[in-house]
C-alpha cells in the first residue's frame, strides 16, 4: 500500500503485486504468510500483457531465485524496464524473513537489477564484511544506494556506489521521526523518478528529499504523502 501511495504522489501509475500477507501494526510484527509463486505469476501476467512497464520495484519476496524468473518474464515484454530492489530481509520489529541460504541466492540475480537499496543493517545481514566494503563489492554488478539511517558516524548520509565509485547524498538539517515502512517509500520514490526519465543519481537525490519530507510529516510511525510536480 505504501508503494502505490508513493507512486500516486509522484504522478505515476503503480500496479501492486501481493507477494506476502503480513499481520502487523506500526510497532509490532505479528506474523506473515508467503503468497505462492503460481499466484504471484497469475497476478503479474495480466498486467504486463496489458500495460507498459517502465520500472519494476521489488520489495519483500520469498525466493530470490524465482525473482530472477519474474525479472526475465517482465523484460521479455519490456527489455528496457529498470529494476529497483529494496532487499527487505527483516522487519523493524525484529522478524527475519530469510535464512542465510536464501540470502546467498541474492548474489546470482544482482546483474539483473539496476539499483539495490539496502540500509546499514541489511548490508550487515548480507555479509560478515564491513557494510561499506560489501556495498563496494556488490557495486561491481549493480548500483548500490547504501542508506545511512543506521550509519554509526554519518547518520542520514546515503552513499550511491557503482563500480567502486562513491557519491555521497547528504540529508537536510530538518527534524525527522522514525517511520514504519520508510524503506519502501524511498525505493518507490526513486522508482517513480526513474519512470519519469531521471538518471539513477538524480532519482536517488530527489528520492532523498521526498523521504525526508515524509519522515518529517508526522511524529507518529505513519507519515503523510505529499503530491509533487515533476518537470
Coordinates of N, CA and C in Angstrom, one line a residue:
X1 N 0.8 -1.2 0.0 CA 0.0 0.0 0.0 C 0.9 1.3 0.0
X2 N 1.9 1.3 0.8 CA 2.9 2.4 0.8 C 3.5 2.6 -0.6
X3 N 3.8 1.5 -1.3 CA 4.3 1.7 -2.6 C 3.4 2.4 -3.5
X4 N 2.1 1.9 -3.6 CA 1.1 2.5 -4.5 C 0.8 4.0 -4.1
X5 N 0.7 4.3 -2.8 CA 0.5 5.7 -2.4 C 1.7 6.6 -2.9
X6 N 2.9 6.0 -2.8 CA 4.0 6.8 -3.2 C 4.0 7.0 -4.7
X7 N 3.7 6.0 -5.4 CA 3.6 6.1 -6.9 C 2.6 7.2 -7.3
X8 N 1.5 7.2 -6.7 CA 0.4 8.1 -7.0 C 0.9 9.6 -6.7
X9 N 1.6 9.7 -5.6 CA 2.1 11.1 -5.2 C 3.1 11.6 -6.2
X10 N 3.7 10.7 -7.0 CA 4.7 11.1 -8.0 C 4.1 11.1 -9.4
X11 N 2.8 11.0 -9.5 CA 2.1 11.1 -10.8 C 2.5 10.0 -11.7
X12 N 2.6 8.8 -11.2 CA 2.8 7.6 -12.0 C 1.8 6.5 -11.6
X13 N 1.5 5.7 -12.5 CA 0.5 4.6 -12.3 C 1.3 3.4 -11.8
X14 N 1.0 3.0 -10.5 CA 1.7 1.8 -10.0 C 0.7 0.6 -9.9
X15 N 1.2 -0.6 -10.2 CA 0.4 -1.8 -10.1 C 1.1 -2.6 -9.0
X16 N 0.3 -3.0 -8.0 CA 0.8 -3.8 -6.8 C 0.6 -5.2 -7.0
X17 N 1.6 -6.0 -6.8 CA 1.6 -7.5 -6.8 C 1.8 -8.0 -5.4
X18 N 0.8 -8.7 -4.8 CA 1.0 -9.2 -3.5 C 1.9 -10.4 -3.4
X19 N 3.0 -10.3 -2.7 CA 3.9 -11.4 -2.5 C 3.9 -12.0 -1.1
X20 N 3.2 -11.3 -0.2 CA 3.1 -11.9 1.2 C 2.0 -11.2 1.9
X21 N 1.3 -11.9 2.8 CA 0.3 -11.3 3.7 C 0.9 -11.2 5.0
X22 N 1.0 -9.9 5.5 CA 1.6 -9.7 6.8 C 0.6 -9.2 7.8
X23 N 0.8 -9.5 9.1 CA -0.1 -9.1 10.2 C 0.8 -8.2 11.1
X24 N 0.5 -6.9 11.1 CA 1.4 -6.1 11.8 C 0.8 -4.7 12.1
X25 N 1.3 -4.0 13.1 CA 1.0 -2.6 13.4 C 2.2 -1.8 13.2
X26 N 2.1 -0.5 13.5 CA 3.3 0.3 13.4 C 4.4 -0.1 14.4
X27 N 4.1 -0.8 15.4 CA 5.0 -1.1 16.5 C 5.4 -2.6 16.6
X28 N 4.5 -3.5 16.0 CA 4.7 -4.9 16.2 C 4.5 -5.7 15.0
X29 N 5.4 -6.6 14.7 CA 5.2 -7.6 13.6 C 4.7 -8.9 14.2
X30 N 3.5 -9.3 13.8 CA 2.9 -10.5 14.4 C 3.1 -11.7 13.6
X31 N 3.0 -11.7 12.3 CA 3.3 -12.9 11.5 C 3.0 -12.6 10.0
X32 N 3.2 -13.7 9.2 CA 3.0 -13.5 7.8 C 2.8 -14.8 7.1
X33 N 2.3 -14.8 5.9 CA 2.2 -15.9 5.0 C 2.7 -15.5 3.6
X34 N 3.6 -16.3 3.1 CA 4.0 -16.0 1.7 C 3.0 -16.4 0.7
X35 N 2.9 -15.6 -0.3 CA 2.0 -15.9 -1.5 C 2.8 -16.9 -2.4
X36 N 2.1 -17.9 -2.9 CA 2.8 -18.9 -3.7 C 3.3 -18.3 -5.1
X37 N 4.3 -18.9 -5.6 CA 4.8 -18.5 -6.9 C 3.8 -18.5 -8.0
X38 N 2.9 -19.5 -8.0 CA 1.9 -19.6 -9.1 C 0.9 -18.4 -9.0
X39 N 0.5 -18.0 -7.7 CA -0.4 -16.9 -7.5 C 0.3 -15.6 -7.9
X40 N 1.5 -15.4 -7.6 CA 2.3 -14.2 -8.0 C 2.3 -14.1 -9.5
X41 N 2.6 -15.2 -10.2 CA 2.6 -15.2 -11.7 C 1.2 -14.9 -12.2
X42 N 0.2 -15.4 -11.6 CA -1.2 -15.2 -12.0 C -1.6 -13.7 -11.9
X43 N -1.0 -13.1 -10.9 CA -1.3 -11.6 -10.7 C -0.5 -10.8 -11.8
X44 N 0.7 -11.3 -12.0 CA 1.6 -10.5 -12.9 C 1.3 -10.5 -14.4
X45 N 0.9 -11.7 -14.9 CA 0.8 -11.8 -16.3 C -0.3 -10.9 -16.9
X46 N -1.5 -10.8 -16.4 CA -2.5 -9.9 -17.0 C -2.0 -8.4 -17.0
X47 N -1.2 -8.0 -16.1 CA -0.8 -6.6 -16.0 C 0.3 -6.4 -17.1
X48 N 1.3 -7.3 -17.2 CA 2.3 -7.0 -18.2 C 1.9 -7.2 -19.6
X49 N 0.8 -8.0 -19.8 CA 0.2 -8.2 -21.1 C -0.6 -7.0 -21.6
X50 N -1.1 -6.2 -20.6 CA -2.0 -5.1 -20.9 C -1.3 -3.8 -20.8
X51 N -0.4 -3.6 -19.9 CA 0.2 -2.2 -19.6 C 1.7 -2.2 -19.8
X52 N 2.2 -1.1 -20.4 CA 3.7 -1.0 -20.5 C 4.3 -0.8 -19.1
X53 N 5.4 -1.5 -18.8 CA 6.0 -1.4 -17.5 C 7.4 -0.7 -17.7
X54 N 7.6 0.4 -17.1 CA 8.9 1.1 -17.3 C 9.9 0.8 -16.1
X55 N 9.4 0.6 -15.0 CA 10.2 0.3 -13.8 C 9.6 -0.8 -13.0
X56 N 10.4 -1.8 -12.5 CA 9.9 -2.8 -11.6 C 10.5 -2.6 -10.3
X57 N 9.7 -2.3 -9.2 CA 10.2 -2.1 -7.9 C 9.9 -3.4 -7.1
X58 N 10.9 -4.0 -6.5 CA 10.7 -5.3 -5.8 C 11.0 -5.0 -4.3
X59 N 10.1 -5.5 -3.4 CA 10.3 -5.4 -2.0 C 10.4 -6.7 -1.4
X60 N 9.5 -7.1 -0.5 CA 9.5 -8.3 0.2 C 9.2 -9.5 -0.7
X61 N 10.1 -10.5 -0.8 CA 10.0 -11.6 -1.7 C 10.6 -12.8 -1.0
X62 N 9.9 -14.0 -1.2 CA 10.4 -15.2 -0.5 C 11.6 -15.8 -1.1
X63 N 11.7 -15.7 -2.4 CA 12.7 -16.6 -3.1 C 13.4 -15.7 -4.2
X64 N 14.7 -15.5 -4.0 CA 15.5 -14.7 -4.9 C 15.7 -15.4 -6.2
X65 N 15.7 -16.7 -6.2 CA 15.9 -17.5 -7.4 C 14.7 -17.3 -8.3
X66 N 13.5 -17.3 -7.8 CA 12.3 -17.1 -8.5 C 12.2 -15.6 -9.0
X67 N 12.7 -14.7 -8.2 CA 12.8 -13.3 -8.5 C 13.4 -13.1 -9.9
X68 N 14.5 -13.9 -10.1 CA 15.2 -13.8 -11.4 C 14.2 -14.2 -12.5
X69 N 13.4 -15.2 -12.3 CA 12.5 -15.7 -13.3 C 11.5 -14.6 -13.6
X70 N 11.0 -13.9 -12.6 CA 10.0 -12.8 -12.8 C 10.6 -11.6 -13.5
X71 N 11.8 -11.3 -13.2 CA 12.5 -10.2 -13.9 C 12.6 -10.6 -15.4
X72 N 13.1 -11.8 -15.7 CA 13.2 -12.2 -17.1 C 11.9 -12.2 -17.8
X73 N 10.8 -12.6 -17.1 CA 9.5 -12.6 -17.7 C 9.1 -11.1 -18.1
X74 N 9.3 -10.2 -17.2 CA 8.9 -8.8 -17.5 C 9.8 -8.2 -18.6
X75 N 11.1 -8.5 -18.5 CA 12.0 -8.0 -19.5 C 11.8 -8.6 -20.9
X76 N 11.2 -9.8 -20.9 CA 10.8 -10.4 -22.2 C 9.8 -9.5 -22.9
X77 N 8.9 -8.9 -22.2 CA 7.9 -7.9 -22.7 C 8.5 -6.5 -22.9
X78 N 9.3 -6.1 -21.9 CA 9.8 -4.7 -21.9 C 11.3 -4.8 -21.5
X79 N 12.2 -5.0 -22.6 CA 13.6 -5.1 -22.3 C 14.3 -3.9 -21.6
X80 N 13.7 -2.7 -21.8 CA 14.3 -1.5 -21.2 C 13.8 -1.2 -19.8
X81 N 13.0 -2.1 -19.3 CA 12.4 -1.9 -17.9 C 13.6 -1.9 -16.9
X82 N 13.6 -0.9 -16.0 CA 14.6 -0.8 -15.0 C 14.1 -1.6 -13.7
X83 N 15.0 -2.1 -13.0 CA 14.7 -2.9 -11.8 C 15.3 -2.3 -10.5
X84 N 14.5 -2.0 -9.6 CA 14.9 -1.5 -8.3 C 14.6 -2.5 -7.2
X85 N 15.6 -2.9 -6.5 CA 15.3 -3.9 -5.4 C 15.6 -3.3 -4.0
X86 N 14.5 -3.3 -3.2 CA 14.6 -2.9 -1.8 C 14.7 -4.2 -1.0
X87 N 15.9 -4.7 -0.6 CA 16.1 -6.0 -0.1 C 15.5 -6.1 1.4
X88 N 14.2 -6.3 1.5 CA 13.6 -6.4 2.8 C 14.0 -7.8 3.4
X89 N 15.0 -7.8 4.3 CA 15.4 -9.0 4.9 C 14.8 -9.3 6.3
X90 N 14.4 -8.2 7.0 CA 13.8 -8.4 8.3 C 12.9 -7.2 8.6
X91 N 11.9 -7.4 9.4 CA 11.0 -6.3 9.9 C 11.7 -5.5 10.9
X92 N 11.3 -4.2 11.0 CA 11.9 -3.4 12.0 C 11.6 -3.9 13.4
X93 N 10.6 -4.7 13.6 CA 10.3 -5.2 14.9 C 11.1 -6.4 15.2
X94 N 12.0 -6.9 14.3 CA 13.0 -7.9 14.6 C 12.7 -9.3 13.9
X95 N 11.7 -9.4 13.1 CA 11.3 -10.7 12.5 C 12.2 -10.9 11.2
X96 N 12.9 -12.0 11.1 CA 13.7 -12.3 9.9 C 12.9 -13.0 8.9
X97 N 12.9 -12.5 7.6 CA 12.1 -13.1 6.5 C 12.9 -14.2 5.8
X98 N 14.2 -14.2 5.9 CA 15.1 -15.1 5.1 C 16.1 -15.7 6.0
X99 N 16.5 -17.0 5.7 CA 17.6 -17.6 6.3 C 18.9 -17.3 5.5
X100 N 20.0 -17.8 5.9 CA 21.3 -17.5 5.3 C 21.3 -18.1 3.9
X101 N 20.8 -19.3 3.7 CA 20.8 -19.9 2.4 C 20.0 -19.1 1.3
X102 N 18.9 -18.6 1.7 CA 18.1 -17.7 0.8 C 18.8 -16.4 0.5
X103 N 19.4 -15.8 1.5 CA 20.2 -14.6 1.3 C 21.3 -14.8 0.3
X104 N 22.0 -15.9 0.3 CA 23.1 -16.2 -0.6 C 22.6 -16.3 -2.0
X105 N 21.3 -16.5 -2.3 CA 20.8 -16.6 -3.6 C 20.9 -15.2 -4.3
X106 N 20.9 -14.2 -3.5 CA 20.8 -12.8 -4.0 C 21.9 -12.5 -4.9
X107 N 23.1 -13.0 -4.6 CA 24.3 -12.7 -5.5 C 24.1 -13.0 -6.9
X108 N 23.3 -14.1 -7.2 CA 23.1 -14.6 -8.6 C 22.2 -13.7 -9.4
X109 N 21.4 -12.8 -8.8 CA 20.5 -12.0 -9.5 C 20.8 -10.5 -9.6
X110 N 21.9 -10.1 -9.0 CA 22.3 -8.7 -8.9 C 22.5 -8.1 -10.2
X111 N 23.0 -8.8 -11.2 CA 23.3 -8.3 -12.5 C 22.1 -8.0 -13.3
X112 N 20.9 -8.5 -12.9 CA 19.7 -8.2 -13.5 C 19.0 -7.0 -12.9
X113 N 19.6 -6.4 -11.8 CA 19.0 -5.3 -11.1 C 19.8 -4.1 -11.4
X114 N 19.0 -2.9 -11.6 CA 19.7 -1.7 -11.9 C 20.1 -0.9 -10.6
X115 N 19.4 -1.1 -9.5 CA 19.7 -0.4 -8.2 C 19.2 -1.3 -7.1
X116 N 20.0 -1.4 -6.1 CA 19.6 -2.1 -4.8 C 19.7 -1.1 -3.7
X117 N 18.8 -1.1 -2.7 CA 18.7 0.0 -1.7 C 18.8 -0.5 -0.3
X118 N 19.9 -1.2 0.1 CA 19.9 -1.7 1.5 C 20.3 -0.6 2.5
X119 N 19.9 -0.8 3.7 CA 20.3 0.1 4.8 C 21.6 -0.6 5.4
X120 N 22.1 0.1 6.4 CA 23.4 -0.4 7.0 C 23.2 -1.8 7.6
X121 N 22.1 -2.0 8.3 CA 21.8 -3.2 9.0 C 21.6 -4.4 8.0
X122 N 20.9 -4.1 6.9 CA 20.7 -5.1 5.9 C 22.0 -5.5 5.2
X123 N 22.9 -4.6 5.0 CA 24.2 -4.9 4.5 C 25.0 -5.8 5.4
X124 N 24.8 -5.6 6.7 CA 25.4 -6.5 7.7 C 24.9 -7.9 7.6
X125 N 23.6 -8.0 7.3 CA 23.0 -9.4 7.1 C 23.5 -10.1 5.9
X126 N 23.8 -9.3 4.8 CA 24.2 -9.9 3.6 C 25.6 -10.4 3.6
X127 N 26.4 -9.9 4.6 CA 27.8 -10.3 4.6 C 28.4 -10.1 6.0
X128 N 29.5 -10.8 6.3 CA 30.2 -10.5 7.5 C 31.2 -9.4 7.3
X129 N 31.4 -9.0 6.1 CA 32.3 -7.9 5.8 C 31.8 -6.5 6.4
X130 N 32.6 -5.5 6.4 CA 32.2 -4.2 6.7 C 31.1 -3.8 5.7
X131 N 30.0 -3.2 6.1 CA 28.9 -2.8 5.2 C 29.4 -2.0 4.0
X132 N 30.2 -1.1 4.2 CA 30.7 -0.3 3.0 C 31.5 -1.1 2.1
X133 N 32.4 -1.9 2.6 CA 33.2 -2.8 1.8 C 32.4 -3.8 1.0
X134 N 31.3 -4.3 1.6 CA 30.4 -5.2 0.9 C 29.6 -4.5 -0.2
X135 N 29.2 -3.3 0.1 CA 28.5 -2.5 -0.9 C 29.4 -2.2 -2.1
X136 N 30.6 -1.9 -1.9 CA 31.6 -1.6 -3.0 C 31.7 -2.9 -3.8
X137 N 31.8 -4.0 -3.1 CA 31.9 -5.3 -3.8 C 30.6 -5.6 -4.7
X138 N 29.5 -5.3 -4.2 CA 28.2 -5.5 -4.9 C 28.1 -4.6 -6.1
X139 N 28.7 -3.4 -5.9 CA 28.6 -2.3 -6.9 C 29.3 -2.7 -8.2
X140 N 30.1 -3.8 -8.2 CA 30.6 -4.2 -9.5 C 29.6 -4.8 -10.4
X141 N 28.4 -5.2 -9.8 CA 27.3 -5.8 -10.5 C 26.2 -4.8 -10.8
X142 N 25.9 -3.9 -9.9 CA 24.8 -3.0 -9.9 C 25.0 -1.8 -9.1
X143 N 24.2 -0.7 -9.3 CA 24.2 0.4 -8.4 C 23.7 0.1 -7.1
X144 N 24.4 0.6 -6.0 CA 24.0 0.3 -4.7 C 23.8 1.7 -4.0
X145 N 22.6 1.9 -3.4 CA 22.3 3.0 -2.6 C 22.3 2.5 -1.1
X146 N 23.5 2.7 -0.5 CA 23.6 2.3 0.9 C 23.1 3.4 1.8
X147 N 21.9 3.2 2.4 CA 21.2 4.2 3.2 C 21.9 4.4 4.5
X148 N 22.0 5.6 4.9 CA 22.8 6.0 6.1 C 22.0 6.2 7.4
X149 N 20.7 5.8 7.4 CA 19.9 6.0 8.6 C 20.5 5.3 9.9
X150 N 21.2 4.1 9.7 CA 21.8 3.4 10.8 C 23.3 3.5 10.8
X151 N 23.9 4.4 10.0 CA 25.3 4.6 9.9 C 25.8 5.0 11.3
X152 N 26.9 4.4 11.8 CA 27.5 4.7 13.1 C 28.0 6.1 13.3
X153 N 28.5 6.7 12.2 CA 29.1 8.0 12.3 C 28.5 9.1 11.4
X154 N 27.9 8.7 10.3 CA 27.4 9.6 9.3 C 25.9 9.4 9.1
X155 N 25.2 9.4 10.2 CA 23.7 9.1 10.2 C 23.0 10.1 9.3
X156 N 22.2 9.5 8.4 CA 21.5 10.3 7.4 C 22.1 10.6 6.1
X157 N 23.4 10.2 6.0 CA 24.1 10.4 4.7 C 24.1 9.1 3.9
X158 N 23.5 9.1 2.7 CA 23.5 7.9 1.9 C 24.7 7.9 1.0
X159 N 25.0 6.7 0.5 CA 26.2 6.5 -0.4 C 25.7 5.8 -1.6
X160 N 25.7 6.5 -2.8 CA 25.4 5.8 -4.1 C 26.7 5.3 -4.7
X161 N 26.8 4.0 -4.9 CA 28.1 3.4 -5.2 C 27.9 2.6 -6.5
X162 N 28.8 2.8 -7.5 CA 28.8 2.0 -8.7 C 30.2 1.8 -9.2
X163 N 30.6 0.5 -9.4 CA 31.9 0.2 -9.8 C 33.0 0.7 -8.9
X164 N 32.6 0.8 -7.6 CA 33.5 1.3 -6.6 C 33.6 2.7 -6.4
X165 N 32.9 3.5 -7.2 CA 32.9 5.0 -7.1 C 31.7 5.4 -6.2
X166 N 32.0 6.2 -5.2 CA 31.1 6.6 -4.2 C 30.6 8.0 -4.3
X167 N 29.3 8.2 -4.4 CA 28.8 9.6 -4.4 C 27.9 9.8 -3.1
X168 N 28.3 10.7 -2.3 CA 27.6 11.0 -1.0 C 26.3 11.8 -1.3
X169 N 25.2 11.4 -0.7 CA 24.0 12.1 -0.7 C 23.6 12.5 0.7
X170 N 23.8 13.7 1.0 CA 23.6 14.2 2.4 C 22.2 14.6 2.7
X171 N 21.8 14.4 3.9 CA 20.4 14.8 4.3 C 20.4 16.3 4.7
X172 N 19.2 16.8 4.8 CA 19.0 18.2 5.2 C 18.9 18.3 6.7
X173 N 19.2 19.4 7.3 CA 19.1 19.6 8.7 C 17.7 19.9 9.2
X174 N 16.8 18.9 9.0 CA 15.4 19.0 9.5 C 15.1 17.9 10.5
X175 N 14.1 18.2 11.3 CA 13.7 17.2 12.3 C 12.9 16.1 11.6
X176 N 13.3 14.8 11.8 CA 12.5 13.7 11.2 C 12.2 12.7 12.3
X177 N 11.2 11.9 12.0 CA 10.7 10.9 13.0 C 10.8 9.5 12.4
X178 N 11.1 8.5 13.2 CA 11.1 7.1 12.7 C 9.8 6.7 12.2
X179 N 9.8 6.1 11.0 CA 8.5 5.7 10.4 C 8.5 4.2 10.0
X180 N 7.3 3.6 10.1 CA 7.1 2.3 9.6 C 7.1 2.2 8.1
X181 N 8.0 1.4 7.5 CA 8.0 1.2 6.1 C 8.6 2.3 5.3
X182 N 9.6 3.0 5.9 CA 10.2 4.2 5.2 C 11.1 3.7 4.0
X183 N 11.7 2.5 4.2 CA 12.5 2.0 3.1 C 11.7 1.7 1.8
X184 N 10.4 1.3 2.0 CA 9.5 1.0 0.9 C 9.2 2.4 0.2
X185 N 9.0 3.4 1.0 CA 8.6 4.7 0.4 C 9.8 5.3 -0.4
X186 N 11.0 5.2 0.2 CA 12.2 5.7 -0.6 C 12.4 5.0 -1.9
X187 N 12.3 3.6 -1.8 CA 12.6 2.9 -3.1 C 11.5 3.2 -4.1
X188 N 10.3 3.3 -3.7 CA 9.2 3.6 -4.6 C 9.3 5.1 -5.1
X189 N 9.8 6.0 -4.3 CA 10.0 7.3 -4.8 C 11.1 7.3 -5.9
X190 N 12.2 6.7 -5.6 CA 13.3 6.5 -6.6 C 12.7 5.9 -7.9
X191 N 12.0 4.8 -7.8 CA 11.4 4.1 -8.9 C 10.5 5.1 -9.7
X192 N 9.7 5.9 -9.1 CA 8.9 6.9 -9.7 C 9.7 7.9 -10.5
X193 N 10.7 8.4 -10.0 CA 11.6 9.3 -10.7 C 12.2 8.7 -11.9
X194 N 12.6 7.4 -11.8 CA 13.2 6.7 -12.9 C 12.1 6.5 -14.0
X195 N 10.9 6.3 -13.6 CA 9.8 6.2 -14.6 C 9.6 7.5 -15.3
X196 N 9.9 8.6 -14.7 CA 9.8 9.9 -15.3 C 11.1 10.3 -16.1
X197 N 12.0 9.3 -16.2 CA 13.2 9.6 -17.1 C 14.4 10.1 -16.4
X198 N 14.4 10.2 -15.1 CA 15.6 10.7 -14.4 C 16.7 9.7 -14.3
X199 N 17.9 10.1 -14.2 CA 19.0 9.2 -14.1 C 19.0 8.6 -12.7
X200 N 19.8 7.5 -12.5 CA 19.8 6.9 -11.2 C 20.2 7.9 -10.1
X201 N 21.3 8.7 -10.3 CA 21.7 9.6 -9.3 C 20.7 10.7 -9.1
X202 N 20.1 11.2 -10.1 CA 19.0 12.2 -9.9 C 17.9 11.6 -9.1
X203 N 17.5 10.4 -9.5 CA 16.3 9.8 -8.8 C 16.6 9.6 -7.3
X204 N 17.9 9.2 -7.0 CA 18.3 9.0 -5.6 C 18.3 10.3 -4.8
X205 N 18.8 11.3 -5.4 CA 18.8 12.6 -4.8 C 17.4 13.2 -4.5
X206 N 16.5 13.1 -5.5 CA 15.2 13.5 -5.4 C 14.4 12.6 -4.4
X207 N 14.6 11.3 -4.5 CA 14.0 10.4 -3.5 C 14.4 10.7 -2.1
X208 N 15.6 11.2 -1.9 CA 16.1 11.6 -0.5 C 15.3 12.7 0.0
X209 N 15.0 13.7 -0.9 CA 14.2 14.9 -0.4 C 12.8 14.4 -0.1
X210 N 12.2 13.5 -0.9 CA 10.9 13.1 -0.7 C 10.8 12.3 0.6
X211 N 11.7 11.4 0.9 CA 11.6 10.6 2.1 C 11.8 11.4 3.3
X212 N 12.7 12.4 3.3 CA 12.9 13.3 4.4 C 11.6 14.1 4.7
X213 N 10.9 14.6 3.7 CA 9.7 15.3 3.9 C 8.6 14.3 4.5
X214 N 8.6 13.1 4.1 CA 7.7 12.1 4.6 C 8.0 11.8 6.1
X215 N 9.3 11.6 6.4 CA 9.7 11.4 7.8 C 9.4 12.5 8.7
X216 N 9.4 13.7 8.2 CA 9.2 14.9 9.0 C 7.7 15.3 9.1
X217 N 6.8 14.6 8.3 CA 5.4 15.0 8.2 C 4.6 14.7 9.4
X218 N 5.0 13.8 10.3 CA 4.1 13.4 11.4 C 5.0 12.8 12.5
X219 N 4.8 13.1 13.7 CA 5.6 12.5 14.8 C 5.3 11.0 15.0
X220 N 4.2 10.5 14.5 CA 3.8 9.1 14.7 C 4.6 8.2 13.8
X221 N 4.4 6.9 13.8 CA 5.1 5.9 13.0 C 4.5 6.0 11.5
X222 N 3.5 6.7 11.3 CA 2.9 6.8 9.9 C 3.0 8.2 9.4
X223 N 3.6 8.3 8.2 CA 3.8 9.6 7.5 C 2.7 10.0 6.6
X224 N 2.8 11.2 6.2 CA 1.8 11.7 5.2 C 2.5 11.9 3.8
X225 N 1.9 11.4 2.8 CA 2.4 11.6 1.5 C 2.0 13.0 0.9
X226 N 2.9 13.6 0.2 CA 2.6 14.9 -0.4 C 2.8 14.8 -1.9
X227 N 1.8 15.3 -2.7 CA 1.9 15.3 -4.1 C 2.9 16.3 -4.7
X228 N 3.7 15.8 -5.6 CA 4.7 16.7 -6.2 C 4.6 16.8 -7.7
X229 N 5.2 17.9 -8.2 CA 5.2 18.1 -9.6 C 6.6 17.8 -10.2
X230 N 6.6 17.0 -11.2 CA 7.9 16.6 -11.7 C 8.1 17.2 -13.1
X231 N 9.1 17.9 -13.3 CA 9.4 18.6 -14.6 C 10.4 17.8 -15.4

